[in-house]
Short mmCIF file of C-alpha atoms in Angstrom, two decimals:
data_model
loop_
_atom_site.label_atom_id
_atom_site.label_comp_id
_atom_site.label_asym_id
_atom_site.label_seq_id
_atom_site.Cartn_x
_atom_site.Cartn_y
_atom_site.Cartn_z
CA MET A 4 7.53 82.20 -221.63
CA ASP A 5 4.25 83.62 -222.90
CA ALA A 6 3.62 82.58 -226.48
CA SER A 7 1.30 85.54 -227.01
CA LEU A 8 4.13 88.06 -226.59
CA PRO A 9 6.06 89.41 -229.57
CA LEU A 10 9.31 87.53 -230.11
CA ALA A 11 11.45 90.62 -229.35
CA VAL A 12 9.84 91.03 -225.92
CA GLU A 13 10.11 87.32 -225.24
CA ARG A 14 13.79 87.36 -226.19
CA LEU A 15 14.50 90.31 -223.89
CA ALA A 16 12.57 88.66 -221.05
CA ARG A 17 14.53 85.44 -221.53
CA LEU A 18 17.83 87.33 -221.31
CA LEU A 19 16.70 89.36 -218.30
CA GLY A 20 15.56 86.14 -216.64
CA ARG A 21 19.18 84.96 -216.55
CA LEU A 22 20.12 87.81 -214.22
CA PRO A 23 20.52 86.83 -210.55
CA GLY A 24 17.35 87.30 -208.55
CA VAL A 25 15.13 87.73 -211.61
CA GLY A 26 12.54 85.05 -212.13
CA GLU A 27 10.45 84.40 -215.22
CA ARG A 28 7.59 86.69 -214.27
CA SER A 29 9.84 89.49 -213.07
CA ALA A 30 11.79 89.24 -216.32
CA GLN A 31 8.59 89.61 -218.29
CA ARG A 32 7.55 92.62 -216.20
CA LEU A 33 10.94 94.25 -216.71
CA ALA A 34 10.80 93.69 -220.45
CA LEU A 35 7.33 95.24 -220.62
CA HIS A 36 8.57 98.13 -218.47
CA VAL A 37 11.42 98.84 -220.87
CA LEU A 38 8.95 98.76 -223.72
CA ALA A 39 6.71 101.27 -221.94
CA GLN A 40 9.59 103.78 -221.54
CA PRO A 41 10.57 106.37 -224.18
CA VAL A 42 12.64 104.83 -226.95
CA ASP A 43 15.77 106.74 -225.81
CA TYR A 44 15.79 104.78 -222.58
CA ALA A 45 15.82 101.44 -224.36
CA LYS A 46 18.57 102.66 -226.71
CA GLY A 47 20.65 103.95 -223.81
CA LEU A 48 20.19 100.69 -221.95
CA GLY A 49 21.20 98.72 -225.03
CA GLU A 50 24.29 100.86 -225.61
CA ALA A 51 25.31 100.61 -221.95
CA LEU A 52 25.05 96.83 -222.10
CA ALA A 53 26.82 96.56 -225.44
CA GLY A 54 29.73 98.71 -224.28
CA LEU A 55 30.21 96.94 -220.99
CA HIS A 56 32.74 94.36 -222.16
CA ASP A 57 34.58 96.82 -224.41
CA GLU A 58 34.97 99.53 -221.81
CA VAL A 59 35.49 97.54 -218.62
CA HIS A 60 38.38 95.23 -217.87
CA PHE A 61 40.55 94.27 -214.91
CA CYS A 62 42.99 96.74 -213.37
CA ASN A 63 46.59 95.79 -214.22
CA GLU A 64 47.65 96.16 -210.61
CA CYS A 65 44.86 94.97 -208.35
CA PHE A 66 42.35 93.23 -210.68
CA HIS A 67 39.48 95.46 -209.62
CA LEU A 68 37.21 96.58 -212.46
CA ALA A 69 38.73 99.45 -214.44
CA GLU A 70 38.16 101.55 -217.53
CA GLU A 71 41.84 102.48 -217.93
CA GLU A 72 44.96 100.42 -217.25
CA LEU A 73 44.60 101.18 -213.57
CA CYS A 74 41.37 101.31 -211.60
CA ARG A 75 40.19 104.42 -209.79
CA ILE A 76 41.65 103.20 -206.51
CA CYS A 77 45.12 102.32 -207.81
CA SER A 78 45.35 105.62 -209.72
CA ASN A 79 44.26 107.68 -206.72
CA PRO A 80 47.39 109.39 -205.28
CA HIS A 81 45.68 109.84 -201.92
CA ARG A 82 45.49 106.09 -201.24
CA ASP A 83 48.18 104.66 -198.95
CA PRO A 84 50.38 102.20 -200.89
CA GLN A 85 51.85 100.88 -197.63
CA LEU A 86 48.59 99.09 -196.88
CA LEU A 87 47.51 96.27 -199.14
CA CYS A 88 44.21 94.52 -198.54
CA VAL A 89 43.74 91.11 -200.17
CA VAL A 90 40.13 90.18 -200.97
CA GLU A 91 38.49 87.27 -202.76
CA GLU A 92 36.14 89.11 -205.10
CA VAL A 93 35.37 92.59 -206.41
CA ALA A 94 32.16 92.53 -204.33
CA ASP A 95 34.30 92.19 -201.18
CA LEU A 96 36.39 95.19 -202.22
CA LEU A 97 33.23 97.23 -202.71
CA ALA A 98 31.95 96.17 -199.28
CA ILE A 99 35.17 97.34 -197.60
CA GLU A 100 35.05 100.60 -199.55
CA ARG A 101 31.51 101.19 -198.28
CA SER A 102 32.79 100.88 -194.72
CA GLY A 103 34.96 103.98 -195.29
CA GLU A 104 37.58 102.56 -192.91
CA PHE A 105 40.31 101.67 -195.37
CA ARG A 106 42.46 104.06 -197.40
CA GLY A 107 45.05 101.63 -198.77
CA LEU A 108 45.19 99.56 -201.95
CA TYR A 109 43.65 96.19 -202.79
CA HIS A 110 44.44 92.95 -204.50
CA VAL A 111 41.55 90.86 -205.81
CA LEU A 112 42.45 87.15 -205.83
CA GLY A 113 39.45 86.05 -207.86
CA GLY A 114 38.05 83.60 -205.30
CA ALA A 115 39.11 81.37 -202.43
CA LEU A 116 40.89 78.03 -202.42
CA SER A 117 38.30 75.28 -202.60
CA PRO A 118 39.41 71.74 -203.44
CA LEU A 119 35.77 70.57 -203.52
CA ARG A 120 35.04 73.11 -206.25
CA GLY A 121 38.31 72.48 -208.04
CA VAL A 122 39.78 75.90 -207.21
CA GLY A 123 43.49 75.58 -206.52
CA PRO A 124 46.30 78.10 -206.02
CA ARG A 125 46.97 78.33 -209.74
CA ASP A 126 43.39 79.41 -210.37
CA LEU A 127 43.79 82.48 -208.17
CA ARG A 128 46.00 85.56 -208.54
CA PHE A 129 48.65 84.60 -205.99
CA ALA A 130 51.55 84.84 -208.46
CA GLU A 131 50.49 88.36 -209.44
CA LEU A 132 50.26 89.32 -205.76
CA VAL A 133 53.73 87.99 -204.97
CA ALA A 134 55.19 89.80 -207.99
CA ARG A 135 53.43 92.99 -206.99
CA ILE A 136 54.72 92.79 -203.43
CA ALA A 137 58.24 92.07 -204.65
CA ALA A 138 58.13 95.13 -206.91
CA ALA A 139 56.70 97.50 -204.30
CA PRO A 140 56.59 95.97 -200.83
CA PRO A 141 53.88 97.41 -198.58
CA SER A 142 54.41 97.59 -194.83
CA GLU A 143 51.24 95.61 -194.10
CA VAL A 144 49.18 93.05 -195.99
CA ILE A 145 45.64 92.71 -194.62
CA VAL A 146 44.07 89.39 -195.53
CA ALA A 147 40.33 89.99 -195.87
CA THR A 148 39.22 86.65 -197.21
CA SER A 149 35.93 85.24 -195.97
CA ILE A 150 35.58 83.74 -192.50
CA SER A 151 35.04 80.21 -193.70
CA VAL A 152 37.22 77.15 -193.98
CA GLU A 153 38.06 78.09 -197.59
CA GLY A 154 38.79 81.70 -196.63
CA GLU A 155 41.03 80.62 -193.76
CA ALA A 156 42.89 78.11 -195.91
CA THR A 157 43.43 80.86 -198.49
CA ALA A 158 44.74 83.19 -195.78
CA SER A 159 47.02 80.47 -194.46
CA TYR A 160 48.34 79.71 -197.96
CA LEU A 161 49.02 83.39 -198.52
CA LEU A 162 50.85 83.61 -195.22
CA GLY A 163 53.07 80.76 -196.39
CA LEU A 164 53.87 82.61 -199.62
CA LEU A 165 54.88 85.75 -197.71
CA ARG A 166 56.89 83.90 -195.07
CA GLY A 167 60.41 85.27 -194.75
CA GLN A 168 59.46 88.74 -195.91
CA THR A 169 59.58 91.70 -193.56
CA ILE A 170 55.93 92.54 -194.10
CA GLU A 171 53.35 92.49 -191.38
CA VAL A 172 50.52 90.16 -192.40
CA THR A 173 47.24 90.72 -190.57
CA ARG A 174 43.82 89.10 -190.75
CA ILE A 175 40.50 90.93 -190.48
CA ALA A 176 38.76 90.30 -187.16
CA SER A 177 35.65 88.17 -186.94
CA GLY A 178 32.95 87.69 -184.36
CA VAL A 179 29.80 89.37 -183.14
CA PRO A 180 28.24 91.71 -185.73
CA GLN A 181 27.50 95.30 -184.69
CA GLY A 182 24.02 95.69 -183.20
CA SER A 183 23.34 91.99 -182.81
CA GLU A 184 22.03 90.21 -179.73
CA LEU A 185 24.07 87.29 -178.48
CA GLU A 186 21.10 84.99 -177.93
CA TYR A 187 20.30 85.07 -181.66
CA LEU A 188 23.85 84.37 -182.84
CA ASP A 189 24.76 81.03 -184.33
CA GLN A 190 27.09 78.77 -182.36
CA ALA A 191 29.98 78.98 -184.80
CA THR A 192 30.09 82.80 -184.83
CA LEU A 193 29.72 83.10 -181.09
CA GLY A 194 32.32 80.41 -180.44
CA ARG A 195 34.79 82.16 -182.71
CA ALA A 196 34.09 85.51 -181.03
CA MET A 197 34.84 83.95 -177.66
CA ARG A 198 38.10 82.44 -178.89
CA ALA A 199 39.17 85.75 -180.49
CA ARG A 200 38.25 87.93 -177.50
CA LEU A 201 40.26 91.11 -176.93
CA PRO A 202 41.51 92.78 -173.76
CA LEU A 203 39.22 95.56 -172.57
CA ARG A 204 41.18 98.80 -172.76
CA ARG A 205 40.80 101.33 -169.94
CA MET B 157 7.33 55.31 -195.86
CA PRO B 158 7.85 58.13 -193.33
CA SER B 159 7.61 61.64 -194.75
CA GLN B 160 10.23 63.05 -192.40
CA LEU B 161 13.78 62.03 -191.62
CA ILE B 162 15.64 62.90 -188.46
CA SER B 163 19.20 61.69 -188.74
CA PRO B 164 22.82 62.41 -187.93
CA ALA B 165 24.56 63.67 -191.07
CA VAL B 166 27.69 65.31 -192.36
CA VAL B 167 27.66 68.02 -195.04
CA VAL B 168 29.89 66.75 -197.84
CA ARG B 169 29.16 69.38 -200.47
CA VAL B 170 27.23 72.62 -200.84
CA GLN B 171 26.15 74.27 -204.05
CA ASN B 172 24.37 77.57 -204.64
CA TYR B 173 20.94 77.22 -206.18
CA GLY B 174 18.97 80.15 -207.52
CA GLU B 175 19.25 83.46 -205.72
CA ALA B 176 18.98 82.38 -202.10
CA ASP B 177 18.84 78.57 -201.85
CA LEU B 178 21.44 75.87 -201.42
CA ILE B 179 21.63 72.29 -202.58
CA VAL B 180 23.33 70.41 -199.77
CA ALA B 181 24.81 66.94 -200.20
CA LEU B 182 24.53 65.12 -196.89
CA LEU B 183 25.99 61.82 -195.83
CA THR B 184 23.32 60.52 -193.47
CA ALA B 185 23.42 57.54 -191.17
CA ASP B 186 19.95 56.36 -192.16
CA ARG B 187 19.76 56.99 -195.89
CA GLY B 188 23.33 57.28 -197.20
CA ARG B 189 23.95 60.22 -199.48
CA LEU B 190 20.99 62.54 -199.62
CA ASP B 191 20.89 65.73 -201.68
CA VAL B 192 18.47 68.22 -200.16
CA LEU B 193 17.23 71.68 -201.00
CA ALA B 194 17.74 74.27 -198.25
CA ARG B 195 15.41 77.12 -199.05
CA SER B 196 16.58 80.67 -198.27
CA ALA B 197 19.73 79.29 -196.66
CA ARG B 198 21.87 82.01 -198.21
CA SER B 199 19.55 84.95 -197.57
CA SER B 200 18.79 84.10 -193.94
CA ARG B 201 21.43 82.91 -191.51
CA LYS B 202 18.80 82.54 -188.82
CA ARG B 203 17.13 79.57 -190.45
CA PHE B 204 20.12 77.25 -190.58
CA ALA B 205 22.43 79.32 -188.36
CA GLY B 206 25.36 79.14 -190.74
CA VAL B 207 25.83 75.39 -190.27
CA LEU B 208 25.33 74.31 -193.87
CA ARG B 209 29.04 74.17 -194.57
CA PRO B 210 31.15 71.22 -195.67
CA PHE B 211 32.63 69.24 -192.79
CA CYS B 212 29.84 70.10 -190.33
CA GLN B 213 28.30 67.19 -188.44
CA LEU B 214 24.62 67.92 -187.95
CA GLN B 215 21.36 66.54 -186.73
CA VAL B 216 19.08 67.15 -189.71
CA LEU B 217 15.35 67.24 -190.22
CA VAL B 218 14.41 66.51 -193.81
CA ASP B 219 11.00 66.66 -195.44
CA LEU B 220 11.22 63.65 -197.76
CA LYS B 221 8.25 64.68 -199.89
CA ARG B 222 10.07 65.67 -203.01
CA HIS B 223 9.60 69.08 -204.57
CA GLY B 224 10.98 68.54 -208.02
CA SER B 225 13.79 66.04 -207.67
CA LEU B 226 14.95 66.99 -204.18
CA ALA B 227 13.85 66.50 -200.60
CA THR B 228 13.78 69.67 -198.48
CA LEU B 229 15.92 70.39 -195.47
CA THR B 230 13.69 71.90 -192.82
CA GLY B 231 16.05 71.95 -189.84
CA ALA B 232 19.71 71.48 -189.01
CA GLU B 233 21.49 71.66 -185.69
CA LEU B 234 25.25 71.67 -185.40
CA GLU B 235 26.70 68.79 -183.42
CA ARG B 236 30.34 69.30 -184.34
CA ASP B 237 32.41 71.20 -186.85
CA LEU B 238 34.69 68.35 -187.87
CA LEU B 239 37.36 70.55 -189.41
CA GLY B 240 37.07 73.97 -187.78
CA THR B 241 38.21 77.05 -189.65
CA ASP B 242 41.86 77.15 -188.62
CA VAL B 243 43.15 74.87 -191.33
CA GLU B 244 46.02 74.70 -193.82
CA TYR B 245 45.34 74.32 -197.53
CA GLY B 246 46.85 70.82 -197.67
CA ALA B 247 44.66 69.66 -194.80
CA LEU B 248 41.62 71.20 -196.48
CA CYS B 249 42.52 69.24 -199.63
CA LEU B 250 42.65 66.00 -197.63
CA ALA B 251 39.39 66.68 -195.77
CA SER B 252 37.72 67.59 -199.08
CA TYR B 253 39.05 64.39 -200.63
CA LEU B 254 37.55 62.34 -197.79
CA CYS B 255 34.16 64.01 -198.28
CA GLU B 256 34.43 63.42 -202.01
CA LEU B 257 35.18 59.72 -201.43
CA ALA B 258 32.28 59.39 -198.99
CA ALA B 259 29.88 61.05 -201.41
CA HIS B 260 31.07 58.79 -204.19
CA VAL B 261 30.91 55.43 -202.44
CA SER B 262 27.70 55.97 -200.49
CA GLN B 263 24.60 54.38 -201.90
CA PRO B 264 21.49 56.60 -201.99
CA GLU B 265 18.63 55.30 -199.81
CA HIS B 266 21.03 52.86 -198.17
CA ALA B 267 21.79 53.19 -194.47
CA ASP B 268 25.53 53.13 -193.88
CA PRO B 269 26.45 54.16 -190.33
CA GLN B 270 29.94 52.66 -190.77
CA LEU B 271 30.71 55.05 -193.60
CA LEU B 272 29.47 58.00 -191.52
CA ARG B 273 31.58 56.80 -188.61
CA TRP B 274 34.63 56.61 -190.90
CA LEU B 275 34.07 60.16 -192.16
CA THR B 276 33.47 61.64 -188.72
CA ALA B 277 36.62 59.92 -187.45
CA CYS B 278 38.94 60.82 -190.33
CA VAL B 279 38.00 64.43 -191.19
CA PRO B 280 39.04 65.73 -187.74
CA TRP B 281 42.54 64.32 -188.44
CA CYS B 282 42.97 67.32 -190.74
CA ALA B 283 41.90 69.96 -188.19
CA GLY B 284 44.32 72.48 -186.72
CA ARG B 285 47.88 72.91 -187.91
CA THR B 286 48.70 69.91 -190.05
CA VAL B 287 52.22 69.93 -191.46
CA ALA B 288 52.86 68.70 -195.00
CA GLU B 289 54.69 65.56 -193.77
CA ASP B 290 51.55 64.43 -191.94
CA LEU B 291 49.41 64.34 -195.07
CA PRO B 292 50.72 61.10 -196.70
CA PRO B 293 50.25 58.83 -193.62
CA LEU B 294 46.86 60.39 -192.84
CA LYS B 295 45.75 59.90 -196.45
CA LEU B 296 47.00 56.30 -196.48
CA ALA B 297 45.36 55.42 -193.16
CA SER B 298 42.04 57.00 -194.11
CA GLU B 299 42.01 55.24 -197.49
CA ALA B 300 42.78 51.89 -195.89
CA ALA B 301 40.05 52.47 -193.30
CA LEU B 302 37.57 53.26 -196.06
CA LEU B 303 38.56 50.12 -197.92
CA ARG B 304 37.83 48.18 -194.73
CA VAL B 305 34.35 49.78 -194.51
CA LEU B 306 33.79 48.78 -198.13
CA GLY B 307 35.05 45.24 -197.53
CA LEU B 308 37.93 45.69 -199.98
CA LEU B 309 40.87 45.78 -197.58
CA PRO B 310 42.94 42.58 -197.58
CA ASP B 311 44.29 41.25 -194.31
CA LEU B 312 47.53 43.14 -193.89
CA LEU B 313 49.19 40.74 -191.42
CA ILE B 314 48.15 37.26 -192.54
CA CYS B 315 49.35 35.46 -195.65
CA GLY B 316 46.52 35.05 -198.13
CA ARG B 317 47.72 31.54 -199.03
CA CYS B 318 49.02 29.78 -195.87
CA SER B 319 47.41 32.04 -193.21
CA GLY B 320 50.82 32.49 -191.55
CA ASP B 321 52.37 35.77 -190.50
CA VAL B 322 53.69 37.90 -193.33
CA GLN B 323 56.82 38.76 -191.31
CA PRO B 324 59.40 40.14 -191.97
CA VAL B 325 57.92 41.52 -195.19
CA GLY B 326 54.60 41.10 -196.94
CA HIS B 327 54.73 40.43 -200.67
CA TRP B 328 51.82 41.78 -202.66
CA ASP B 329 50.12 38.94 -204.46
CA PRO B 330 50.61 39.41 -208.23
CA ASP B 331 47.02 38.23 -208.72
CA GLY B 332 45.83 41.14 -206.60
CA HIS B 333 44.37 39.10 -203.75
CA GLY B 334 46.27 40.72 -200.91
CA LEU B 335 49.53 39.84 -199.21
CA LEU B 336 51.66 36.73 -199.13
CA CYS B 337 54.36 35.66 -196.70
CA PRO B 338 57.94 35.29 -198.02
CA HIS B 339 57.49 31.49 -198.28
CA CYS B 340 54.34 31.65 -200.39
CA SER B 341 55.31 34.52 -202.67
CA PRO B 342 56.28 33.14 -206.08
CA THR B 343 58.19 36.25 -207.14
CA GLN B 344 59.66 37.62 -203.91
CA ARG B 345 59.00 41.04 -205.38
CA GLU B 346 56.95 44.01 -204.22
CA ALA B 347 57.79 43.64 -200.55
CA THR B 348 56.41 45.93 -197.87
CA PRO B 349 58.04 45.89 -194.40
CA TYR B 350 55.92 44.22 -191.73
CA LEU B 351 56.24 47.31 -189.54
CA VAL B 352 54.48 49.46 -192.15
CA LEU B 353 51.72 46.88 -192.56
CA ALA B 354 51.29 46.37 -188.80
CA GLN B 355 51.07 50.08 -188.10
CA LEU B 356 48.65 50.61 -190.98
CA GLN B 357 46.50 47.79 -189.65
CA ALA B 358 46.63 49.31 -186.16
CA SER B 359 45.58 52.72 -187.45
CA VAL B 360 42.69 51.19 -189.39
CA MET B 361 41.46 49.37 -186.29
CA ALA B 362 41.88 52.34 -183.94
CA LEU B 363 40.73 55.00 -186.42
CA ASP B 364 42.76 57.63 -184.63
CA ARG B 365 45.19 60.24 -185.87
CA ALA B 366 48.09 59.36 -183.58
CA SER B 367 48.18 55.74 -184.82
CA ALA B 368 48.07 56.91 -188.42
CA LEU B 369 51.03 59.24 -187.90
CA LEU B 370 53.12 56.33 -186.61
CA ILE B 371 53.07 54.57 -190.01
CA PRO B 372 56.76 54.62 -191.02
CA ALA B 373 57.70 56.61 -194.10
CA THR B 374 60.31 54.08 -195.20
CA GLY B 375 58.74 51.39 -197.33
CA ARG B 376 55.38 53.14 -197.51
CA SER B 377 55.20 53.97 -201.20
CA LEU B 378 54.26 50.47 -202.36
CA VAL B 379 51.41 50.12 -199.90
CA GLU B 380 50.21 53.60 -200.93
CA ASP B 381 50.14 52.46 -204.53
CA ARG B 382 48.24 49.28 -203.65
CA MET B 383 45.65 51.15 -201.59
CA GLN B 384 45.11 53.50 -204.53
CA ARG B 385 44.62 50.58 -206.88
CA LEU B 386 42.11 48.97 -204.53
CA LEU B 387 40.30 52.28 -204.11
CA ARG B 388 40.00 52.65 -207.87
CA GLN B 389 37.66 49.66 -207.79
CA ALA B 390 35.19 51.73 -205.79
CA VAL B 391 36.03 55.19 -207.16
CA PRO B 392 37.16 54.73 -210.76
CA GLN B 393 37.97 58.37 -211.48
CA ALA B 394 39.80 60.97 -209.43
CA GLY B 395 37.58 63.86 -208.37
CA ARG B 396 38.47 67.53 -208.06
CA ALA B 397 39.57 67.33 -204.45
CA GLU B 398 41.71 64.26 -205.12
CA ARG B 399 43.44 66.06 -207.98
CA ALA B 400 43.97 69.11 -205.75
CA LEU B 401 45.40 66.93 -202.99
CA ARG B 402 47.70 65.09 -205.38
CA SER B 403 48.90 68.35 -206.87
CA HIS B 404 49.54 69.78 -203.42
CA MET B 405 51.38 66.71 -202.19
CA LEU B 406 53.59 66.76 -205.29
CA GLY B 407 54.39 70.42 -204.59
CA LEU B 408 52.90 71.58 -207.88
CA ASP B 409 50.89 74.46 -206.38
#
């Protein structure tokens, strides 16, 4: 940090520098930018940051971010409760929402099983999911964990938990991304796409 | 000293670093465990083509000139995905445990092709649909095979005192020096059936899954305990994956 800067600016820059994607120089630039704005902006920014942890918590049902007991998705009467999509993280939920293809409900596990990282079944929200399904069984559970060995192991573990229930458990498809050229695809993705090929419908 | 390394390697651990980079722990044939920085590996899939995942066997190109404390990975080509993606949680625990063991016992800057061979042979045992009953014999066989690579595995068929066969049972030497035949064992305690020992020995020599699965379940617990004790000499503390595997095998998940 620059010793010639006032301590308040340096402190702000140090805090901003801990944000993902913000390096030391960018943090300093951002701090100076905030300083150059009208004072109301800095106050508003400060209040928004200070209120974040008080006003936002996890949804009681799906563990998405919420301001009330239920998140906006769980409290929306137009969502289809028969479809339940299981994702690893809130960011995955947001990505699926952006696709505009899903009108059901979600369950955020909080990660994927990863023995190398010390993440086991008890670290994720499997128990809450099983309890939720027992209380209000959907007709289909869509497992949208990542297409990686951890994501697949998580999906497989979940399948084991739901075994014996009359719920259809499906897995999101994986393979060639829209608009991509095959020659530039990595071997793993292309190999998986070949294995998971679909019949061509006439 | 050459500034570049081209070597077969297996990814044993991956860790996010900064916004777009990865720190990748490799077990290489030529230099043992090597932690490398893979720049922009998370922001661009083109550069490393999505191969910087645990359990991938690669041909790597490493710039050994250190930037900070790490060498830089400049190229990686997939030779084989040792585990695949279609894997049960228990099998993932076992494969992770094997990578953890390899990372722990490998000596940095020390060529160890035998250790790499052990890892590339044993991790694929976990691929595909592995039922829970398969995990204990696969774990036992892979641990025994690692102990052999490390030079810590006692002869499982020959008496450590008279060099005779240990048939019909091998008695574990109370002094911890391996197995004794019934005639040489002072206590006649801690006996493991010869069949268990012979099949374990065969699986260690063959390093294949089918041999490992033939290790009988009856009379196996004592040899499992002894292998663990021997392994503790090389890996004093259980790592995360070992704890996860143990918890899974005890049905505590």
